Amino acid sequence: MLNVGLLGLGTVGTGIVEIINERRNTITGTSGTDIRIKKILVRNVNKTRNIDTEQLELTDNFEDILNDQEINVIVEVTGDLESSYRYITAALNSGKHVVTANKAVVSKYFGELSALANEKNLAFLYEASVGGGIPVLKPLKEQLELNEITEVQGILNGTCNYILTRMINEGKDYGEVLKIAQELGYAEADPSADVEGHDTLRKLRILATLALQADITEEDILLDGISSINATDVENIRKMDSTVKLIAEARKTDKGFTAIVQPMIVKNSNYFANVNMAFNSIAFKGNNVGELKFYGAGAGKLPTANAVLSDVLDIALGTYRKGNPLGKEDLVNLNESISGQYYLRISVTNDEIRDKVEGITREVLLDGEELAILIEEIRLAEIHELLAGLGLSKGSYFLAKIAD
Ligand code: NAP
Ligand code: HSE
């Protein structure tokens, strides 16, 4: 019997309860183990929920779950960073396996929690933390033993991809589609984590640390989100027979690594251009296996709950990978060398701005109340220096790499 202490009964937690209710007999039949949700931690036990809670034991006291000796697995889907860290460390220290969908806590405490689980000989699994319902971390961990992985690239945030798809394909307004993404349960409690790129950055931190077998921290990753995109950008990008995606990528060379999250303009024929709405896709390259691509629902109740429960099943069956999956390669950060061709739109124009950008301009797309240009091959750091020198705030421009 696997007795689960579920932390959180929001979008994902509700999905977990629904799938277990529906599939319990089948799971017991195939795994030989009965999986039961014994207690559920919430903030407010009196809240009206869109799930029948009559048969569920809710508590607002984590100790009720921690001290329950029959609970052997903690499933953490609260989303809160520091309290989830306390819950997870306490669970591991008291001999309970842990599964989480919370990329913020995995990203911030990746090394510490992986080492603690390994020391205690317990599972610490987080498949749902990257790519929502896509099974990507388990295959990645499997390939690590056979391959040197040199590159990982992907669309990792369902909310951003949903917003960009509907803006580009349907001409919808940014604020309107962000609101819908929130209603559909895709967005984080604070959606700025999505649109400013922090959620994607945390997922890249997890993917890159595993893939490159080096500690690629949040601070090691360059970040730009999508919140400043406007209707002018949409029109310009469409005219380029292209679309725009928030892309995360990390690469390893013999000299070091680069890691970046940025909006990228991709031709409509590009693979990533056809990953739309809340779907995600992750590609990685191994020296033996070549390129592997994963595609599926990047967010939402049931896909995410499904990913969480695949980890729980791995614990029930004893099929999860044992040991600490994190590597110890010491790589130099080469982000200063990142270069490419870029699209830049600035909302305020004056002679100083026109003069300064002229030297890097390949083509002027628009020069009126707004200025939009294509920039010739250049180091990204040089553009950042120029923008900082002009005193432009992040909200007053939109910068996107033009995919090779
Ligand atoms: P949510 O709808 O906001 O639900 C959060 C739940 O956790 C609520 O039931 C809340 O209790 C409870 N909670 C929050 N803080 C708590 C605390 N400090 N102590 C005890 N309970 C607490 O969030 P969600 O969308 O299900 O996401 C949960 C986690 O999964 C997040 O880490 C998120 O990043 C991750 N995730 C979400 C998705 C998705 O598509 N939504 C996909 C992948 C990963 P009350 O109900 O009483 O308020
Ligand atoms: N807010 C996240 C997203 C949930 O939109 O991708 C899935 O991690």
Short mmCIF file of C-alpha atoms and ligand atoms in Angstrom, two decimals:
data_model
loop_
_atom_site.label_atom_id
_atom_site.label_comp_id
_atom_site.label_asym_id
_atom_site.label_seq_id
_atom_site.Cartn_x
_atom_site.Cartn_y
_atom_site.Cartn_z
CA MET A 1 0.00 0.00 0.00
CA LEU A 2 1.31 3.45 -0.98
CA ASN A 3 -0.21 6.09 1.28
CA VAL A 4 0.15 9.55 -0.21
CA GLY A 5 0.22 12.79 1.73
CA LEU A 6 -0.87 15.33 -0.89
CA LEU A 7 0.29 18.91 -0.34
CA GLY A 8 -2.02 21.21 -2.34
CA LEU A 9 -5.50 20.81 -3.80
CA GLY A 10 -5.50 23.45 -6.53
CA THR A 11 -5.34 22.85 -10.29
CA VAL A 12 -2.77 20.02 -10.15
CA GLY A 13 -3.84 18.53 -6.80
CA THR A 14 -7.43 18.26 -8.00
CA GLY A 15 -6.24 16.47 -11.15
CA ILE A 16 -4.27 14.01 -9.03
CA VAL A 17 -7.34 13.15 -6.96
CA GLU A 18 -9.48 12.79 -10.10
CA ILE A 19 -7.05 10.46 -11.88
CA ILE A 20 -6.54 8.29 -8.79
CA ASN A 21 -10.31 8.02 -8.27
CA GLU A 22 -10.77 6.98 -11.89
CA ARG A 23 -7.75 4.69 -12.32
CA ARG A 24 -7.25 3.21 -8.85
CA ASN A 25 -8.45 -0.28 -9.70
CA THR A 26 -6.40 -0.41 -12.90
CA ILE A 27 -3.30 0.87 -11.09
CA THR A 28 -3.74 -1.75 -8.38
CA GLY A 29 -4.22 -4.43 -11.03
CA THR A 30 -1.04 -3.58 -12.95
CA SER A 31 1.27 -2.46 -10.15
CA GLY A 32 0.00 -4.78 -7.45
CA THR A 33 0.01 -1.76 -5.15
CA ASP A 34 -2.96 0.15 -3.87
CA ILE A 35 -2.31 3.92 -4.10
CA ARG A 36 -4.39 5.92 -1.65
CA ILE A 37 -4.47 9.63 -0.87
CA LYS A 38 -4.56 9.58 2.90
CA LYS A 39 -4.42 13.27 3.84
CA ILE A 40 -4.34 16.56 1.93
CA LEU A 41 -2.72 19.78 3.04
CA VAL A 42 -4.40 23.05 1.99
CA ARG A 43 -4.22 26.63 3.22
CA ASN A 44 -7.93 26.92 3.85
CA VAL A 45 -9.91 23.78 4.77
CA ASN A 46 -13.21 25.67 4.51
CA LYS A 47 -12.74 26.89 0.95
CA THR A 48 -15.41 25.90 -1.60
CA ARG A 49 -13.73 23.60 -4.13
CA ASN A 50 -14.73 22.29 -7.52
CA ILE A 51 -14.18 18.73 -6.33
CA ASP A 52 -16.20 16.63 -3.88
CA THR A 53 -14.14 16.66 -0.66
CA GLU A 54 -16.49 14.50 1.42
CA GLN A 55 -14.27 11.42 1.16
CA LEU A 56 -11.03 13.43 1.52
CA GLU A 57 -9.22 14.24 4.76
CA LEU A 58 -8.12 17.86 4.54
CA THR A 59 -5.82 19.57 6.99
CA ASP A 60 -4.09 22.93 7.23
CA ASN A 61 -1.37 21.51 9.47
CA PHE A 62 1.61 19.88 7.76
CA GLU A 63 2.55 18.07 11.00
CA ASP A 64 -0.64 15.95 10.65
CA ILE A 65 0.86 14.52 7.48
CA LEU A 66 4.49 14.43 8.57
CA ASN A 67 3.66 12.56 11.76
CA ASP A 68 1.39 10.04 10.07
CA GLN A 69 3.57 6.93 10.04
CA GLU A 70 1.40 5.26 7.39
CA ILE A 71 2.14 7.99 4.83
CA ASN A 72 5.18 6.92 2.85
CA VAL A 73 5.05 9.35 -0.11
CA ILE A 74 4.65 13.12 -0.07
CA VAL A 75 3.33 14.69 -3.26
CA GLU A 76 4.01 18.43 -3.20
CA VAL A 77 1.86 20.60 -5.49
CA THR A 78 1.45 23.79 -3.47
CA GLY A 79 3.61 26.16 -5.53
CA ASP A 80 4.86 28.07 -2.50
CA LEU A 81 8.68 28.24 -2.55
CA GLU A 82 9.96 28.43 1.01
CA SER A 83 7.22 26.42 2.73
CA SER A 84 7.53 23.68 0.11
CA TYR A 85 11.28 23.54 0.78
CA ARG A 86 10.51 23.02 4.48
CA TYR A 87 7.90 20.36 3.71
CA ILE A 88 10.20 18.46 1.33
CA THR A 89 13.25 18.48 3.61
CA ALA A 90 11.13 17.43 6.60
CA ALA A 91 9.54 14.63 4.55
CA LEU A 92 12.88 13.27 3.34
CA ASN A 93 14.37 13.53 6.83
CA SER A 94 11.50 11.49 8.22
CA GLY A 95 11.90 8.73 5.62
CA LYS A 96 9.16 9.65 3.13
CA HIS A 97 9.65 9.64 -0.66
CA VAL A 98 8.94 12.97 -2.37
CA VAL A 99 7.35 13.85 -5.70
CA THR A 100 6.91 17.50 -6.70
CA ALA A 101 5.66 19.57 -9.66
CA ASN A 102 7.19 22.71 -8.18
CA LYS A 103 10.02 23.89 -10.45
CA ALA A 104 10.77 26.88 -8.21
CA VAL A 105 11.77 24.65 -5.29
CA VAL A 106 13.60 22.11 -7.46
CA SER A 107 15.50 24.87 -9.24
CA LYS A 108 16.54 26.75 -6.10
CA TYR A 109 17.43 23.72 -3.96
CA PHE A 110 18.31 21.19 -6.69
CA GLY A 111 21.71 20.13 -5.34
CA GLU A 112 20.70 20.05 -1.69
CA LEU A 113 17.46 18.09 -2.18
CA SER A 114 19.02 15.61 -4.62
CA ALA A 115 21.85 14.94 -2.18
CA LEU A 116 19.49 14.58 0.79
CA ALA A 117 17.26 12.08 -1.02
CA ASN A 118 20.32 10.12 -2.11
CA GLU A 119 21.74 10.09 1.44
CA LYS A 120 18.40 8.83 2.80
CA ASN A 121 18.03 6.31 -0.04
CA LEU A 122 14.65 7.82 -0.97
CA ALA A 123 13.06 8.99 -4.22
CA PHE A 124 13.04 12.71 -5.05
CA LEU A 125 11.19 12.94 -8.37
CA TYR A 126 10.01 16.03 -10.29
CA GLU A 127 8.90 14.96 -13.80
CA ALA A 128 6.00 17.48 -13.84
CA SER A 129 8.31 20.38 -13.01
CA VAL A 130 9.51 20.61 -16.64
CA GLY A 131 7.27 20.33 -19.68
CA GLY A 132 3.98 19.73 -17.79
CA GLY A 133 2.61 16.41 -19.02
CA ILE A 134 5.60 15.53 -21.24
CA PRO A 135 7.71 12.63 -19.98
CA VAL A 136 11.11 14.22 -20.58
CA LEU A 137 13.20 14.07 -17.42
CA LYS A 138 13.04 10.30 -17.06
CA PRO A 139 14.24 9.70 -20.67
CA LEU A 140 16.87 12.42 -20.22
CA LYS A 141 18.22 10.74 -17.07
CA GLU A 142 18.31 7.43 -18.96
CA GLN A 143 20.25 8.90 -21.89
CA LEU A 144 22.79 10.58 -19.59
CA GLU A 145 24.46 7.29 -18.84
CA LEU A 146 24.96 6.49 -22.53
CA ASN A 147 25.51 9.92 -24.05
CA GLU A 148 27.44 13.12 -23.72
CA ILE A 149 24.61 15.65 -24.05
CA THR A 150 25.79 18.91 -25.58
CA GLU A 151 22.62 20.83 -26.27
CA VAL A 152 19.12 21.27 -24.87
CA GLN A 153 16.55 23.61 -26.38
CA GLY A 154 12.84 24.07 -25.88
CA ILE A 155 9.58 25.89 -25.44
CA LEU A 156 9.05 25.38 -21.72
CA ASN A 157 6.20 27.64 -20.68
CA GLY A 158 2.61 26.91 -21.66
CA THR A 159 1.29 30.33 -20.64
CA CYS A 160 3.79 32.26 -22.80
CA ASN A 161 3.30 29.93 -25.73
CA TYR A 162 -0.47 30.26 -25.44
CA ILE A 163 -0.24 34.07 -25.36
CA LEU A 164 2.20 34.30 -28.29
CA THR A 165 0.23 31.82 -30.41
CA ARG A 166 -3.04 33.68 -29.99
CA MET A 167 -1.41 37.11 -30.51
CA ILE A 168 0.36 36.06 -33.72
CA ASN A 169 -2.28 33.74 -35.19
CA GLU A 170 -5.42 35.62 -34.17
CA GLY A 171 -4.22 39.16 -33.48
CA LYS A 172 -5.50 38.94 -29.88
CA ASP A 173 -4.55 41.46 -27.24
CA TYR A 174 -1.78 40.46 -24.78
CA GLY A 175 -3.76 41.21 -21.60
CA GLU A 176 -6.87 39.44 -22.84
CA VAL A 177 -5.07 36.17 -23.66
CA LEU A 178 -3.02 36.25 -20.46
CA LYS A 179 -6.31 36.37 -18.54
CA ILE A 180 -7.62 33.35 -20.45
CA ALA A 181 -4.39 31.43 -19.77
CA GLN A 182 -4.93 32.14 -16.06
CA GLU A 183 -8.54 30.95 -16.23
CA LEU A 184 -7.44 27.75 -17.95
CA GLY A 185 -5.11 26.99 -15.01
CA TYR A 186 -1.88 27.34 -17.03
CA ALA A 187 -0.37 30.35 -15.27
CA GLU A 188 1.53 30.47 -11.99
CA ALA A 189 -0.17 32.06 -8.97
CA ASP A 190 1.86 35.18 -9.86
CA PRO A 191 1.77 35.20 -13.70
CA SER A 192 4.77 37.53 -13.90
CA ALA A 193 6.80 34.36 -13.24
CA ASP A 194 5.52 33.14 -16.62
CA VAL A 195 5.62 36.25 -18.78
CA GLU A 196 8.91 37.63 -17.43
CA GLY A 197 10.51 34.24 -18.17
CA HIS A 198 11.40 33.16 -14.61
CA ASP A 199 9.40 29.94 -14.89
CA THR A 200 11.17 29.05 -18.16
CA LEU A 201 14.52 29.94 -16.59
CA ARG A 202 13.86 27.58 -13.65
CA LYS A 203 12.95 24.77 -16.04
CA LEU A 204 16.11 25.41 -18.06
CA ARG A 205 18.11 25.38 -14.82
CA ILE A 206 16.76 21.87 -14.13
CA LEU A 207 17.13 20.57 -17.69
CA ALA A 208 20.58 22.04 -18.28
CA THR A 209 21.95 20.89 -14.92
CA LEU A 210 20.87 17.34 -15.74
CA ALA A 211 21.74 17.43 -19.44
CA LEU A 212 25.16 19.08 -19.22
CA GLN A 213 26.00 17.36 -15.89
CA ALA A 214 27.16 20.71 -14.46
CA ASP A 215 25.60 23.01 -11.88
CA ILE A 216 23.93 25.57 -14.21
CA THR A 217 22.30 27.84 -11.62
CA GLU A 218 19.53 30.40 -12.10
CA GLU A 219 22.19 33.13 -11.99
CA ASP A 220 24.09 31.43 -14.83
CA ILE A 221 21.23 31.94 -17.28
CA LEU A 222 20.56 35.11 -19.31
CA LEU A 223 16.87 36.04 -19.19
CA ASP A 224 14.39 38.03 -21.20
CA GLY A 225 10.61 37.45 -21.15
CA ILE A 226 7.70 38.35 -23.42
CA SER A 227 5.83 40.96 -21.40
CA SER A 228 6.82 43.93 -23.59
CA ILE A 229 5.64 42.47 -26.93
CA ASN A 230 3.03 44.67 -28.63
CA ALA A 231 0.85 44.85 -31.76
CA THR A 232 3.65 46.50 -33.77
CA ASP A 233 5.90 43.50 -33.10
CA VAL A 234 3.13 41.10 -34.07
CA GLU A 235 2.66 42.90 -37.39
CA ASN A 236 6.40 43.04 -38.14
CA ILE A 237 6.96 39.37 -37.25
CA ARG A 238 4.04 38.25 -39.43
CA LYS A 239 5.50 40.22 -42.38
CA MET A 240 8.72 38.23 -41.92
CA ASP A 241 6.78 34.99 -42.63
CA SER A 242 7.65 34.08 -39.06
CA THR A 243 6.30 33.66 -35.58
CA VAL A 244 7.80 34.28 -32.13
CA LYS A 245 8.46 31.81 -29.30
CA LEU A 246 10.05 32.06 -25.88
CA ILE A 247 12.98 29.67 -26.30
CA ALA A 248 15.28 28.28 -23.64
CA GLU A 249 18.60 26.83 -24.68
CA ALA A 250 21.83 25.61 -23.13
CA ARG A 251 24.91 24.42 -24.99
CA LYS A 252 28.17 22.85 -23.96
CA THR A 253 31.39 23.25 -25.97
CA ASP A 254 34.93 22.17 -25.11
CA LYS A 255 35.45 25.71 -23.72
CA GLY A 256 32.38 25.97 -21.45
CA PHE A 257 28.63 26.56 -21.67
CA THR A 258 26.00 29.12 -22.67
CA ALA A 259 22.47 29.25 -21.25
CA ILE A 260 19.74 31.71 -22.21
CA VAL A 261 15.98 32.27 -22.21
CA GLN A 262 14.83 34.78 -24.85
CA PRO A 263 12.08 35.52 -27.36
CA MET A 264 13.08 34.09 -30.71
CA ILE A 265 11.66 34.86 -34.14
CA VAL A 266 11.39 31.62 -36.10
CA LYS A 267 10.34 31.08 -39.72
CA ASN A 268 6.92 29.46 -40.06
CA SER A 269 8.66 26.39 -41.47
CA ASN A 270 10.80 25.95 -38.31
CA TYR A 271 9.96 22.97 -36.05
CA PHE A 272 9.28 25.18 -33.00
CA ALA A 273 6.92 27.46 -35.02
CA ASN A 274 4.41 24.63 -35.03
CA VAL A 275 4.44 24.08 -31.27
CA ASN A 276 1.37 26.14 -30.46
CA MET A 277 -1.03 27.11 -27.66
CA ALA A 278 -0.07 25.58 -24.26
CA PHE A 279 2.03 22.85 -25.85
CA ASN A 280 5.73 22.57 -25.04
CA SER A 281 8.58 20.86 -26.81
CA ILE A 282 12.07 19.94 -25.69
CA ALA A 283 14.91 18.78 -27.90
CA PHE A 284 18.27 17.50 -26.76
CA LYS A 285 21.33 16.22 -28.56
CA GLY A 286 23.45 13.30 -27.43
CA ASN A 287 26.63 12.14 -29.11
CA ASN A 288 25.24 8.63 -29.73
CA VAL A 289 21.49 9.06 -29.90
CA GLY A 290 21.59 12.28 -31.99
CA GLU A 291 18.65 14.64 -31.61
CA LEU A 292 15.64 13.60 -29.52
CA LYS A 293 12.46 15.69 -29.49
CA PHE A 294 9.64 15.59 -26.94
CA TYR A 295 6.28 17.26 -27.49
CA GLY A 296 3.05 17.49 -25.50
CA ALA A 297 0.83 19.48 -23.17
CA GLY A 298 3.06 21.87 -21.24
CA ALA A 299 0.55 22.85 -18.57
CA GLY A 300 -2.96 22.15 -17.30
CA LYS A 301 -4.70 20.02 -14.69
CA LEU A 302 -4.75 16.50 -16.08
CA PRO A 303 -1.49 16.43 -18.10
CA THR A 304 0.44 17.76 -15.11
CA ALA A 305 -1.30 15.45 -12.63
CA ASN A 306 -0.53 12.58 -15.00
CA ALA A 307 3.19 13.42 -14.91
CA VAL A 308 3.12 13.60 -11.10
CA LEU A 309 1.41 10.23 -10.89
CA SER A 310 3.89 8.61 -13.28
CA ASP A 311 6.54 9.45 -10.65
CA VAL A 312 4.32 8.00 -7.91
CA LEU A 313 3.88 4.83 -9.96
CA ASP A 314 7.65 4.58 -10.38
CA ILE A 315 7.94 4.64 -6.59
CA ALA A 316 5.20 1.99 -6.23
CA LEU A 317 6.94 -0.23 -8.76
CA GLY A 318 10.48 0.58 -7.59
CA THR A 319 11.38 1.57 -11.17
CA TYR A 320 12.71 5.07 -10.51
CA ARG A 321 16.45 5.73 -11.06
CA LYS A 322 18.31 5.47 -7.79
CA GLY A 323 21.27 7.67 -6.84
CA ASN A 324 22.00 11.33 -7.32
CA PRO A 325 21.52 12.27 -11.00
CA LEU A 326 23.47 15.54 -10.76
CA GLY A 327 26.96 15.68 -12.28
CA LYS A 328 30.10 17.49 -11.23
CA GLU A 329 31.46 19.02 -14.44
CA ASP A 330 33.07 22.39 -13.87
CA LEU A 331 32.17 24.49 -16.92
CA VAL A 332 33.01 28.12 -17.67
CA ASN A 333 30.09 30.48 -18.35
CA LEU A 334 30.47 31.79 -21.90
CA ASN A 335 27.25 33.82 -22.09
CA GLU A 336 29.26 36.96 -22.96
CA SER A 337 30.04 35.32 -26.30
CA ILE A 338 26.38 34.78 -27.30
CA SER A 339 25.74 36.50 -30.61
CA GLY A 340 23.25 36.53 -33.48
CA GLN A 341 20.95 38.70 -35.55
CA TYR A 342 18.16 40.46 -33.65
CA TYR A 343 14.89 42.32 -34.02
CA LEU A 344 14.51 45.44 -31.85
CA ARG A 345 11.47 47.69 -31.39
CA ILE A 346 11.72 50.79 -29.22
CA SER A 347 8.61 52.66 -28.12
CA VAL A 348 10.25 56.01 -27.50
CA THR A 349 12.24 57.64 -30.26
CA ASN A 350 14.49 60.68 -30.38
CA ASP A 351 17.62 61.71 -32.27
CA GLU A 352 19.99 60.21 -29.70
CA ILE A 353 18.28 56.82 -29.96
CA ARG A 354 18.26 56.95 -33.79
CA ASP A 355 21.98 57.90 -33.86
CA LYS A 356 23.01 55.18 -31.42
CA VAL A 357 21.12 52.33 -33.12
CA GLU A 358 22.14 53.39 -36.64
CA GLY A 359 25.57 51.78 -36.27
CA ILE A 360 24.10 48.33 -35.63
CA THR A 361 21.11 48.52 -38.00
CA ARG A 362 20.84 46.15 -40.96
CA GLU A 363 17.33 47.27 -41.96
CA VAL A 364 14.81 49.80 -40.65
CA LEU A 365 11.31 48.26 -40.51
CA LEU A 366 9.51 51.23 -39.01
CA ASP A 367 10.50 54.77 -38.04
CA GLY A 368 7.69 56.86 -36.60
CA GLU A 369 6.32 57.00 -33.10
CA GLU A 370 8.05 53.66 -32.66
CA LEU A 371 11.34 52.51 -34.12
CA ALA A 372 11.74 48.91 -35.32
CA ILE A 373 14.97 47.59 -36.79
CA LEU A 374 16.76 44.39 -37.74
CA ILE A 375 20.23 44.22 -36.26
CA GLU A 376 23.22 42.71 -38.05
CA GLU A 377 25.23 39.85 -36.46
CA ILE A 378 26.36 41.18 -33.07
CA ARG A 379 27.17 40.03 -29.53
CA LEU A 380 24.03 40.23 -27.38
CA ALA A 381 26.06 41.92 -24.63
CA GLU A 382 26.70 44.87 -27.00
CA ILE A 383 22.95 45.39 -27.52
CA HIS A 384 22.36 45.25 -23.76
CA GLU A 385 25.12 47.85 -23.23
CA LEU A 386 23.60 50.11 -25.86
CA LEU A 387 20.09 49.84 -24.36
CA ALA A 388 21.41 50.46 -20.86
CA GLY A 389 23.38 53.47 -22.14
CA LEU A 390 20.18 54.92 -23.57
CA GLY A 391 18.51 54.51 -20.18
CA LEU A 392 15.64 52.50 -21.68
CA SER A 393 13.50 50.55 -19.24
CA LYS A 394 12.63 46.93 -20.13
CA GLY A 395 9.01 47.78 -20.85
CA SER A 396 9.94 50.33 -23.52
CA TYR A 397 11.49 47.91 -26.00
CA PHE A 398 11.08 44.38 -27.35
CA LEU A 399 14.18 42.45 -28.38
CA ALA A 400 14.07 39.05 -30.06
CA LYS A 401 16.75 36.88 -31.61
CA ILE A 402 16.20 35.91 -35.24
CA ALA A 403 16.67 32.15 -35.38
CA ASP A 404 19.51 30.90 -37.62
P1 NAP B 1 -2.82 26.30 -7.35
O1 NAP B 1 -3.98 26.02 -8.22
O2 NAP B 1 -2.56 27.71 -6.94
O3 NAP B 1 -2.99 25.39 -6.04
C1 NAP B 1 -2.12 25.49 -4.95
C2 NAP B 1 -2.67 24.63 -3.80
O4 NAP B 1 -1.71 24.59 -2.77
C3 NAP B 1 -3.96 25.15 -3.19
O5 NAP B 1 -4.79 24.05 -2.85
C4 NAP B 1 -3.50 25.86 -1.91
O6 NAP B 1 -4.42 25.77 -0.84
C5 NAP B 1 -2.27 25.05 -1.55
N1 NAP B 1 -1.21 25.86 -0.91
C6 NAP B 1 -0.59 26.93 -1.41
N2 NAP B 1 0.36 27.37 -0.56
C7 NAP B 1 0.31 26.56 0.51
C8 NAP B 1 1.02 26.49 1.72
N3 NAP B 1 2.00 27.36 2.01
N4 NAP B 1 0.71 25.50 2.59
C9 NAP B 1 -0.27 24.63 2.32
N5 NAP B 1 -0.98 24.62 1.17
C10 NAP B 1 -0.70 25.60 0.29
O7 NAP B 1 -1.47 25.78 -8.03
P2 NAP B 1 -1.32 24.69 -9.19
O8 NAP B 1 -1.56 25.34 -10.51
O9 NAP B 1 -2.03 23.46 -8.82
O10 NAP B 1 0.26 24.44 -9.14
C11 NAP B 1 0.84 23.73 -8.11
C12 NAP B 1 2.32 23.49 -8.40
O11 NAP B 1 2.44 22.76 -9.62
C13 NAP B 1 3.13 24.77 -8.63
O12 NAP B 1 4.42 24.58 -8.14
C14 NAP B 1 3.17 24.90 -10.14
O13 NAP B 1 4.30 25.62 -10.59
C15 NAP B 1 3.26 23.46 -10.53
N6 NAP B 1 2.81 23.18 -11.88
C16 NAP B 1 1.60 23.64 -12.27
C17 NAP B 1 1.15 23.35 -13.54
C18 NAP B 1 -0.18 23.85 -14.05
O14 NAP B 1 -0.47 23.65 -15.24
N7 NAP B 1 -1.01 24.46 -13.20
C19 NAP B 1 1.95 22.58 -14.40
C20 NAP B 1 3.20 22.11 -13.95
C21 NAP B 1 3.60 22.41 -12.68
P3 NAP B 1 -5.89 26.45 -0.90
O15 NAP B 1 -6.62 25.67 -1.96
O16 NAP B 1 -6.48 26.27 0.44
O17 NAP B 1 -5.67 27.87 -1.30
N1 HSE B 2 2.82 28.14 -15.45
C1 HSE B 2 3.44 27.03 -16.09
C2 HSE B 2 3.34 27.17 -17.58
C3 HSE B 2 2.81 25.74 -15.63
O1 HSE B 2 2.53 27.99 -18.04
O2 HSE B 2 4.08 26.48 -18.29
C4 HSE B 2 3.53 24.52 -16.15
O3 HSE B 2 4.80 24.42 -15.58
#
